[in-house]
PDB file of C-alpha atoms in Angstrom:
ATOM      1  CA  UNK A   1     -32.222-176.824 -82.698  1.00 59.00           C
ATOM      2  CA  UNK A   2     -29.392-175.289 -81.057  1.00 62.00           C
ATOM      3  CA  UNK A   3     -31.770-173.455 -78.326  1.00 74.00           C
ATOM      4  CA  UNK A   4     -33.976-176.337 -77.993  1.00 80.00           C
ATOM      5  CA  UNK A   5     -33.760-177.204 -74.281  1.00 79.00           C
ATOM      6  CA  UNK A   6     -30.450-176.307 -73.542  1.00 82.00           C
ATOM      7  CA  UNK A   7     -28.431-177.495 -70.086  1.00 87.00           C
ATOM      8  CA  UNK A   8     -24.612-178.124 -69.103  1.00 88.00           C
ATOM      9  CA  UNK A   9     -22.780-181.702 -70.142  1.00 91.00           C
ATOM     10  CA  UNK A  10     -20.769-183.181 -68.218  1.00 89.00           C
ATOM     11  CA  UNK A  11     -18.005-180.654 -69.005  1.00 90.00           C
ATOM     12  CA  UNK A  12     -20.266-177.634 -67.889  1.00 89.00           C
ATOM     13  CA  UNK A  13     -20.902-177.234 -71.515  1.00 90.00           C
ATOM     14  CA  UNK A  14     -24.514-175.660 -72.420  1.00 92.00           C
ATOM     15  CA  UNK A  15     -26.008-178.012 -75.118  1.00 94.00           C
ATOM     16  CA  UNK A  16     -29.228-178.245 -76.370  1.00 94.00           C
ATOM     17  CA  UNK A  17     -31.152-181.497 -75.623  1.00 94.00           C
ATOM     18  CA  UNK A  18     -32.370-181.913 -79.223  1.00 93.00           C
ATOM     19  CA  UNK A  19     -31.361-184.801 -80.579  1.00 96.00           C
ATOM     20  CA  UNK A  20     -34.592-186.940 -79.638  1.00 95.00           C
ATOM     21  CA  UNK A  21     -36.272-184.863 -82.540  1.00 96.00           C
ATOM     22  CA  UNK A  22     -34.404-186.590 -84.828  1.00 95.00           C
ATOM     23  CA  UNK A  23     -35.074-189.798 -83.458  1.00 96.00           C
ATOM     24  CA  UNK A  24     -38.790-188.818 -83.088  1.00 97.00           C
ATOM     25  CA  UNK A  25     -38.557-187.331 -86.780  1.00 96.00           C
ATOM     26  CA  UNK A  26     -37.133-190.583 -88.207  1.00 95.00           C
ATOM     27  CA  UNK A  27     -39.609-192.831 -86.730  1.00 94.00           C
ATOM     28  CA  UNK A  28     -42.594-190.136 -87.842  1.00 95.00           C
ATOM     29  CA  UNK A  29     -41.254-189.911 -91.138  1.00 94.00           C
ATOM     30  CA  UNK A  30     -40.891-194.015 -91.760  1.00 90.00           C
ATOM     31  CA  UNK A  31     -44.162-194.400 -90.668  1.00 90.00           C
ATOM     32  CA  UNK A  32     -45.677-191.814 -92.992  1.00 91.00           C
ATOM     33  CA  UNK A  33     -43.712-193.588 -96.037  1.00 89.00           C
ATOM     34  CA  UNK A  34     -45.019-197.279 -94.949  1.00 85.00           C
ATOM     35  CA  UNK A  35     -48.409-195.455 -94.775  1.00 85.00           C
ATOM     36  CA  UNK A  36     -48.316-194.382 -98.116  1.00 86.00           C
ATOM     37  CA  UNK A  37     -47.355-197.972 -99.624  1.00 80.00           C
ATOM     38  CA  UNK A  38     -50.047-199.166 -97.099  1.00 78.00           C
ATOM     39  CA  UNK A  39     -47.843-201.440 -94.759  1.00 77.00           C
ATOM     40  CA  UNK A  40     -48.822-199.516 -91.420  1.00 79.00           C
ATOM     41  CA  UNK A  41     -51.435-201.114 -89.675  1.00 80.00           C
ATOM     42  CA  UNK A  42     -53.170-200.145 -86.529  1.00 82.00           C
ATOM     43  CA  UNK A  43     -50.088-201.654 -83.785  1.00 81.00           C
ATOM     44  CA  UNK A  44     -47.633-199.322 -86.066  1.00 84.00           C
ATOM     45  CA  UNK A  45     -49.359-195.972 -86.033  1.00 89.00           C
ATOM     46  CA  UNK A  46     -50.069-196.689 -82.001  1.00 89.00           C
ATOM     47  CA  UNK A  47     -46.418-198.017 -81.490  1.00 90.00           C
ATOM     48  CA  UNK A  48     -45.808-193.902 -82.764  1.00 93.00           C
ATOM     49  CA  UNK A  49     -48.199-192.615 -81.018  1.00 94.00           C
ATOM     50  CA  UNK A  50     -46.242-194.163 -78.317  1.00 94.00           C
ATOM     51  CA  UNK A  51     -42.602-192.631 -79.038  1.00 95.00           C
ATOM     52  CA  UNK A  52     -44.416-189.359 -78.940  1.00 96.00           C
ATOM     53  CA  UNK A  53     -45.692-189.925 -75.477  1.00 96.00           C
ATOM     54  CA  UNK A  54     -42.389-191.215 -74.218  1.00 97.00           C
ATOM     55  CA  UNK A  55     -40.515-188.124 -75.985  1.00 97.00           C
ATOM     56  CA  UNK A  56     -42.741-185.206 -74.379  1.00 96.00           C
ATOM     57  CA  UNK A  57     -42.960-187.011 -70.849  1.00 94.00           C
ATOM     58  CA  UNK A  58     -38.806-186.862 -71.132  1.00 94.00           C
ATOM     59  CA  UNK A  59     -39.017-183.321 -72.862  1.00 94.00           C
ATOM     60  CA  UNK A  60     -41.355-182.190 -69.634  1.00 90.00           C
ATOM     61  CA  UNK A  61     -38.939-183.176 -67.493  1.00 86.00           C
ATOM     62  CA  UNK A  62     -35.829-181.828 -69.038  1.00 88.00           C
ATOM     63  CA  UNK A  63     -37.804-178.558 -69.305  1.00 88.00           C
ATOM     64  CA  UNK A  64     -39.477-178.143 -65.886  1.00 81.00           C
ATOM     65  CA  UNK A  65     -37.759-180.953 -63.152  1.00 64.00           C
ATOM     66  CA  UNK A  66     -38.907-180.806 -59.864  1.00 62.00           C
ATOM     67  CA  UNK A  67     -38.060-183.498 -56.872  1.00 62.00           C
ATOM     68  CA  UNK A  68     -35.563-185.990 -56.631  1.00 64.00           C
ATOM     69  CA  UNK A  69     -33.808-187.518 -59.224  1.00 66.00           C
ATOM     70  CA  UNK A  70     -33.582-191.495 -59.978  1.00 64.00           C
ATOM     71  CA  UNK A  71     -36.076-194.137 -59.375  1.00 67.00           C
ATOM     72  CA  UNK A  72     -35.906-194.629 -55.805  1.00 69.00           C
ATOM     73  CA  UNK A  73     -36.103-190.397 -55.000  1.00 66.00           C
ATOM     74  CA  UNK A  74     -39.241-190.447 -57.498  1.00 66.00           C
ATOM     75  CA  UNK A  75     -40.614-193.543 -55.489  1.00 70.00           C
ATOM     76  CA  UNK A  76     -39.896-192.157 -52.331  1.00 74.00           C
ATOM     77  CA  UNK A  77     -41.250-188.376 -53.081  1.00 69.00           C
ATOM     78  CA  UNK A  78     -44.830-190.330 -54.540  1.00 68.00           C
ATOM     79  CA  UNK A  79     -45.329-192.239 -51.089  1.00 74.00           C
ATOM     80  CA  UNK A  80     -44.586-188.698 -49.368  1.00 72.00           C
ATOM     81  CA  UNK A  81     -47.565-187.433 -51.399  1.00 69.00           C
ATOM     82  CA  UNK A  82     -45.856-185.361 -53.848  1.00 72.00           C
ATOM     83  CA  UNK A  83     -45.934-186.020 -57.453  1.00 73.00           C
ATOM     84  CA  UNK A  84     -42.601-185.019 -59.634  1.00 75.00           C
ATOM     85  CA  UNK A  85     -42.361-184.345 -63.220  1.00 78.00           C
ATOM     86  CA  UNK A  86     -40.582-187.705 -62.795  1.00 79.00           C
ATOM     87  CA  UNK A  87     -43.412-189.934 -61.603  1.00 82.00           C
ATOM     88  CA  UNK A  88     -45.377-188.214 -64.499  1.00 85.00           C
ATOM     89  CA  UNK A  89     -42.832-189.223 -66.960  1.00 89.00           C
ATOM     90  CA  UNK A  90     -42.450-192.952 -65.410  1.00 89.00           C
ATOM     91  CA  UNK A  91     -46.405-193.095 -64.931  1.00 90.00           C
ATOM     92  CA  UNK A  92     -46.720-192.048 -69.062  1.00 95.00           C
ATOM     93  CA  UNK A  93     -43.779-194.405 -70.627  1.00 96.00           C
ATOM     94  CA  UNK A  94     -45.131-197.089 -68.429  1.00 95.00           C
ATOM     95  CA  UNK A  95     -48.533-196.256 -70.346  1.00 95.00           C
ATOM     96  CA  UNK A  96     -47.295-196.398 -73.651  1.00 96.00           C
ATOM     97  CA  UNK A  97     -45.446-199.720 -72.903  1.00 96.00           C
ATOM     98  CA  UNK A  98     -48.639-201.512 -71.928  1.00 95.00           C
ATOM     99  CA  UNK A  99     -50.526-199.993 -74.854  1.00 92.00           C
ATOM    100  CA  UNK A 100     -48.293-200.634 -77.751  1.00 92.00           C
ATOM    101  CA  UNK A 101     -46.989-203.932 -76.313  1.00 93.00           C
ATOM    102  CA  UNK A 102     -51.041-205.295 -76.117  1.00 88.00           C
ATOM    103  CA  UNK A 103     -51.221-204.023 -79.553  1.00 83.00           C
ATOM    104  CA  UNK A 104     -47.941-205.417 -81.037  1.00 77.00           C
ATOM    105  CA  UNK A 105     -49.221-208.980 -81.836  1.00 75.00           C
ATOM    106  CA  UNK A 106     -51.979-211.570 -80.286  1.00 82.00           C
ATOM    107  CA  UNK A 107     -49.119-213.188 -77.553  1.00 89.00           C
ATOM    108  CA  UNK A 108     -50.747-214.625 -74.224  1.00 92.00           C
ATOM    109  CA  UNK A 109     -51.040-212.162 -71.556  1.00 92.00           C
ATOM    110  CA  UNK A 110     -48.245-213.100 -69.577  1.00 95.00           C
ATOM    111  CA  UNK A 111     -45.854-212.451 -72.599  1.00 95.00           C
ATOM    112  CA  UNK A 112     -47.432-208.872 -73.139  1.00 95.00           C
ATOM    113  CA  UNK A 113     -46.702-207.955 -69.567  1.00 96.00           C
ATOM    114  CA  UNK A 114     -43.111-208.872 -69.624  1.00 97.00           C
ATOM    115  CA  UNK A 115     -42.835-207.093 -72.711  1.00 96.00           C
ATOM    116  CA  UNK A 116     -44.423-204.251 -71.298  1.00 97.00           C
ATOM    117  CA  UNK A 117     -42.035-204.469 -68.441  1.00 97.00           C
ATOM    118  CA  UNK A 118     -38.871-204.694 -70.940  1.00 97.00           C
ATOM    119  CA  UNK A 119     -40.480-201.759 -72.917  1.00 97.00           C
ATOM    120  CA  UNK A 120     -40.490-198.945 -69.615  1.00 97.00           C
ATOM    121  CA  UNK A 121     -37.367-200.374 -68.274  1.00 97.00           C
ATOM    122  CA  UNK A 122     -35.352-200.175 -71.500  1.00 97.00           C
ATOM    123  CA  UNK A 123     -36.345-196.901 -71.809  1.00 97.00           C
ATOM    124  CA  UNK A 124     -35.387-195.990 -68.277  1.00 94.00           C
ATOM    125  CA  UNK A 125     -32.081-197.564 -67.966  1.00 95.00           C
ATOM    126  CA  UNK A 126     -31.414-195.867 -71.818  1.00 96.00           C
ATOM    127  CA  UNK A 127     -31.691-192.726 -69.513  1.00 94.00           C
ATOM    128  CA  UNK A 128     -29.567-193.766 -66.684  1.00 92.00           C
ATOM    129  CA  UNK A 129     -26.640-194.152 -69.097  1.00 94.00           C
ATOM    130  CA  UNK A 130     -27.324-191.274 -70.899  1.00 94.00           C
ATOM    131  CA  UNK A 131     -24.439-189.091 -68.484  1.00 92.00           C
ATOM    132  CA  UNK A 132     -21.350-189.188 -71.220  1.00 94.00           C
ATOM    133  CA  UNK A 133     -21.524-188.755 -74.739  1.00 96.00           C
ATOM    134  CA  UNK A 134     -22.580-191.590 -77.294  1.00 96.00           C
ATOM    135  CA  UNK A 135     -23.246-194.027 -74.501  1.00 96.00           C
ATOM    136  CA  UNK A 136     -26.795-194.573 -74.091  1.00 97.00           C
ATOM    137  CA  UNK A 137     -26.811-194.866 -78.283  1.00 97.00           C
ATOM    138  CA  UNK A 138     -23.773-196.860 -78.564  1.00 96.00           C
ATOM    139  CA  UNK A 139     -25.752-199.041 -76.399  1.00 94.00           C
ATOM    140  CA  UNK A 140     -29.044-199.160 -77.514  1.00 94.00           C
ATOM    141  CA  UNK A 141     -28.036-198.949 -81.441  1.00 92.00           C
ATOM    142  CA  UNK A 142     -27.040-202.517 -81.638  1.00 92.00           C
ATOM    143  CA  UNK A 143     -29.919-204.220 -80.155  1.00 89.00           C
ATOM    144  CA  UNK A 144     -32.221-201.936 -82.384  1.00 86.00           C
ATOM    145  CA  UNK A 145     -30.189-202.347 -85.334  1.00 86.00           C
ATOM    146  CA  UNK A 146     -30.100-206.527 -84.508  1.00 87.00           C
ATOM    147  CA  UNK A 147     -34.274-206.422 -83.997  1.00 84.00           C
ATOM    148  CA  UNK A 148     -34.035-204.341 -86.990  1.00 80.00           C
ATOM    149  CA  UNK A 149     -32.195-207.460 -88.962  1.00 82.00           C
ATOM    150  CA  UNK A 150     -34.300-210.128 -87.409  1.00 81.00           C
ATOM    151  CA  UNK A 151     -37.778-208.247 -89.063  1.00 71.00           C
ATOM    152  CA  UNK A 152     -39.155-206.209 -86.200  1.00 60.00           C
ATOM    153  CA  UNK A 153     -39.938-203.396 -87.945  1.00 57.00           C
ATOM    154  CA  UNK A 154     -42.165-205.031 -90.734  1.00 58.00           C
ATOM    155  CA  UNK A 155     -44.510-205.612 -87.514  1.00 60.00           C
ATOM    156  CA  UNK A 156     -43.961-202.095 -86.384  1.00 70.00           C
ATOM    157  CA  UNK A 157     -42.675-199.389 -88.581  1.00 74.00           C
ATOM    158  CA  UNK A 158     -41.628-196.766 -86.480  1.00 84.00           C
ATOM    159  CA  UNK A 159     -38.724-198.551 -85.183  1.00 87.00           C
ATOM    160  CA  UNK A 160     -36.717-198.607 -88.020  1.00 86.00           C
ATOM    161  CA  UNK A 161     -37.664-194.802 -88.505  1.00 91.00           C
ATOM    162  CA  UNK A 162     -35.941-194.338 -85.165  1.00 92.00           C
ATOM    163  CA  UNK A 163     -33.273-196.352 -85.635  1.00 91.00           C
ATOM    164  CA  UNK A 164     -32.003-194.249 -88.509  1.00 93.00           C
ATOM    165  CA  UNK A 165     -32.348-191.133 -86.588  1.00 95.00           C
ATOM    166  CA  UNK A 166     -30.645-192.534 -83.458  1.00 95.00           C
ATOM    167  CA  UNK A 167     -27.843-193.283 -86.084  1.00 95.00           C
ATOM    168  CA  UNK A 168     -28.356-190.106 -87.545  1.00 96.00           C
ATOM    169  CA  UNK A 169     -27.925-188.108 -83.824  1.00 97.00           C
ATOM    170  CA  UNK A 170     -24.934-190.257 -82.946  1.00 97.00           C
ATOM    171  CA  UNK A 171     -22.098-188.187 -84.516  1.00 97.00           C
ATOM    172  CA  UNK A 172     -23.629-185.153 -83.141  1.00 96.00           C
ATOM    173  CA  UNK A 173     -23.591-186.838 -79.346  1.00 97.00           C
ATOM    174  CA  UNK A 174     -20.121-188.333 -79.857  1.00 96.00           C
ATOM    175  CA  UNK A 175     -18.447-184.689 -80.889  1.00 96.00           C
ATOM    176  CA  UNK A 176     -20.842-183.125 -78.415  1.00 95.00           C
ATOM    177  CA  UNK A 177     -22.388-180.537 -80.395  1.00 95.00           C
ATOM    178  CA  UNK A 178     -25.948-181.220 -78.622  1.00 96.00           C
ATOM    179  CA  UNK A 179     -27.300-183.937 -76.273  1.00 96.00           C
ATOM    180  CA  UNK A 180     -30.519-186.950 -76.008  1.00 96.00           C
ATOM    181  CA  UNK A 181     -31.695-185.267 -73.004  1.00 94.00           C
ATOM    182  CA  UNK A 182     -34.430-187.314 -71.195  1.00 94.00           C
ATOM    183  CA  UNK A 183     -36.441-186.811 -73.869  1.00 96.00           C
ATOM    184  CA  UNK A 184     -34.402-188.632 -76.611  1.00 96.00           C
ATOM    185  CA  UNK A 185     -32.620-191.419 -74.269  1.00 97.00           C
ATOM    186  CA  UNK A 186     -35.884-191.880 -72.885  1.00 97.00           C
ATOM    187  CA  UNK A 187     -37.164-192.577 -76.657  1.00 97.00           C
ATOM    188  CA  UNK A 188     -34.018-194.736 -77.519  1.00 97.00           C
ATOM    189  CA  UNK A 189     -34.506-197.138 -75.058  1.00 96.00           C
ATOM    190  CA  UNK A 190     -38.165-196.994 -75.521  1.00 96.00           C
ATOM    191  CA  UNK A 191     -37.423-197.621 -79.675  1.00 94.00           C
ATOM    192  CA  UNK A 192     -35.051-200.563 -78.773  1.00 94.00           C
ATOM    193  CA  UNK A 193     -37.415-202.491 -76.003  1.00 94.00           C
ATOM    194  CA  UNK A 194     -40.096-202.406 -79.049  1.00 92.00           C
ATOM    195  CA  UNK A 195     -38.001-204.001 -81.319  1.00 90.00           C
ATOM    196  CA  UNK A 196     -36.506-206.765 -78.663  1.00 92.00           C
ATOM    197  CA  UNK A 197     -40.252-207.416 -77.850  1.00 92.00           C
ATOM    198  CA  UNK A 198     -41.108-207.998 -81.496  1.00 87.00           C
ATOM    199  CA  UNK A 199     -38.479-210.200 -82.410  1.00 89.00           C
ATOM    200  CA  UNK A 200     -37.499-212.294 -78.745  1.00 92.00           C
ATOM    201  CA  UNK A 201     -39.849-215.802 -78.290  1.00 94.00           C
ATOM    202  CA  UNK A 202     -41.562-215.501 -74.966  1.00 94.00           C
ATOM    203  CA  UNK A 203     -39.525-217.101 -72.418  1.00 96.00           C
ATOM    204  CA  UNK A 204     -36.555-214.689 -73.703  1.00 96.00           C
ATOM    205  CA  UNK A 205     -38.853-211.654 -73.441  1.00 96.00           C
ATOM    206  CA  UNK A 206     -39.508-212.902 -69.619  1.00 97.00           C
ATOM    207  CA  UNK A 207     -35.887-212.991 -69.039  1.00 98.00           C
ATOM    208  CA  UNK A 208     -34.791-209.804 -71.375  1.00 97.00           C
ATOM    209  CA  UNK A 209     -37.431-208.244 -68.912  1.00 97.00           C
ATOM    210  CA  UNK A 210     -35.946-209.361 -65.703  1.00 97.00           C
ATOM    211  CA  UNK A 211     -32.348-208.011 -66.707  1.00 96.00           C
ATOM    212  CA  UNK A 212     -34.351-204.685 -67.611  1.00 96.00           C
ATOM    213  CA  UNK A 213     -35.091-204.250 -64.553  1.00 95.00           C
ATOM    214  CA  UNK A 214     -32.632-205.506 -62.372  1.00 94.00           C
ATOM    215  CA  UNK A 215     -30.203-202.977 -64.648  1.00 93.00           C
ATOM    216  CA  UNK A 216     -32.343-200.086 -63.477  1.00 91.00           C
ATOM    217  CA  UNK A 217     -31.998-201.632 -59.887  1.00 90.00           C
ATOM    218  CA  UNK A 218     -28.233-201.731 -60.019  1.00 89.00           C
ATOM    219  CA  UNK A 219     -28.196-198.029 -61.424  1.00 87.00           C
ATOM    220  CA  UNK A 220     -29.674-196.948 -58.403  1.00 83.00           C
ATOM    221  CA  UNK A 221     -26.917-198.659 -56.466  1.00 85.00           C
ATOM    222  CA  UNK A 222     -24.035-197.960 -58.476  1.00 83.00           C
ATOM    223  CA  UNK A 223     -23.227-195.428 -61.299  1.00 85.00           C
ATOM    224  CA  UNK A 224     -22.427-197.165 -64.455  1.00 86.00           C
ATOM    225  CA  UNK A 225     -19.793-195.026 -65.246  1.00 88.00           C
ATOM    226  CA  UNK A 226     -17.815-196.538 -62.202  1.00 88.00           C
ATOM    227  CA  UNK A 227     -18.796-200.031 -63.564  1.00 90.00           C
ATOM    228  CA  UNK A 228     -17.422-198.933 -67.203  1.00 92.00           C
ATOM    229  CA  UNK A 229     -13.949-197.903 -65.443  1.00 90.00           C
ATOM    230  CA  UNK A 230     -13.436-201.081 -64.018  1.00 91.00           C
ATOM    231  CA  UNK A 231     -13.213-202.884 -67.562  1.00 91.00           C
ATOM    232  CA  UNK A 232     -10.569-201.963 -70.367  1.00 92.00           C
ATOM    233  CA  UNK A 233     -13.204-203.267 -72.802  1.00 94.00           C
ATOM    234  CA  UNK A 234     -15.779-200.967 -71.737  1.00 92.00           C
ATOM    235  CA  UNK A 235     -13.867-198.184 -71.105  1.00 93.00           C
ATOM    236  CA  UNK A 236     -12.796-198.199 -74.621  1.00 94.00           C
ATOM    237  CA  UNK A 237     -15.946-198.439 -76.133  1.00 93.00           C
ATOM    238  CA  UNK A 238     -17.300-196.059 -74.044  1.00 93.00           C
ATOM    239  CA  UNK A 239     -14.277-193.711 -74.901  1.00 94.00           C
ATOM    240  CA  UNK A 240     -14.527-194.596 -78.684  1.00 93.00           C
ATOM    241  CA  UNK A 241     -15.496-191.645 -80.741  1.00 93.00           C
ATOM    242  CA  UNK A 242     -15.630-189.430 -77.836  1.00 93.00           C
ATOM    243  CA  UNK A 243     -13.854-185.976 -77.553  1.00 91.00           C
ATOM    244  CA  UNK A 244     -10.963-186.495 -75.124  1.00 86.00           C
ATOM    245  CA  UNK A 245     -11.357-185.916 -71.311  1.00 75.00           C
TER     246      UNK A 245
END
């Protein structure tokens, strides 16, 4: 684990990007033990299937990035004819959204694409914060852990699987002894849009969709750590746990 994809912090600091495998590990391993007392239907072992495709799209691109970086460079270097490890890794969690959303429950079409839509931009914006310690999972750890309470992942085991290991990889984030990576923010958010999707009534999945994105919008406007600055409140949650600057 300590080699496992290793790049600088934000100190300069070589980490290894390894702490998705314990989110991917958790939400493997929960899914195996629902198996085995025979509460994993067919939506559960796809909704895994999915976490693995969002966590080796991210791993590609922390291993081998080429192009421009954010949304809009990605965007920009596909309508220039050249295809980043990006676009691949937007093109596959955008996959995965659509499939394990239309298998997630019977909901009318309209609510499936939103949720799809909340899916791929959770996971994305997950990885826009992910640029100082503990902050993409100190934000994505509440929502998962509310869905969590509210009895999403009776519907779809692997969330609560990934929800321990996201708890489980916090520590390690905080005191900066290895990093998500794009691989494991990517997963995080992906983890948490599931479990808003299987717990939100329609019109709120519309909306929770629609803040989704316009988050990843803003991102490519603004950096969120200048946005954290500007509030005491978020400045000292973002701080909280954290090695000092």
């Amino acid at each position: 684990m300590r080699r496992f994809a290793p790049a600088p912090n934000h100190r300069g600091v070589l980490l290894p990007r390894s702490l998705g495998l314990l989110v991917l590990a958790g939400a493997a391993a929960w899914t195996l033990g629902a198996e085995l007392a025979g509460q994993v239907g067919r939506a559960g072992w796809v909704a895994l299937a999915g976490c693995g495709v969002v966590f080796a799209a991210g791993l590609v691109d922390d291993l081998v990035p080429t192009g421009p970086r954010g949304l809009r460079g990605h965007l920009r270097a596909l309508l220039q004819g050249r295809v980043s490890t990006g676009v691949v890794k937007l093109v596959a969690i955008a996959g995965a959204a659509v499939l394990t959303v239309g298998l997630a429950d019977p909901r009318p079409g309209w609510v499936r694409l939103a949720g799809a839509m909340l899916v791929a931009a959770a996971a994305n914006a997950a990885n826009a914060l992910d640029v100082r310690p503990g902050r993409t999972l100190k934000a994505s750890l509440p929502v998962a852990l509310a869905a969590a309470l509210a009895g999403a992942p009776g519907r779809l085991p692997p969330l609560l699987g990934a929800l321990a290991g996201a708890a489980a990889a916090l520590p390690f984030d905080l005191r900066e002894r290895a990093m998500l990576g794009d691989s494991g923010a990517n997963l995080v958010g992906f983890a948490a849009g599931l479990g808003l999707y299987g717990v939100l009534p329609a019109w709120a999945v519309a909306a929770a969709a629609a803040a989704a994105v316009a988050l990843n919008l803003l991102a490519e406007t603004v950096t969120f750590s200048a946005l954290i600055e500007r509030s005491a409140l978020l400045r000292k949650w973002d701080r909280l746990g954290r090695l000092p600057d």
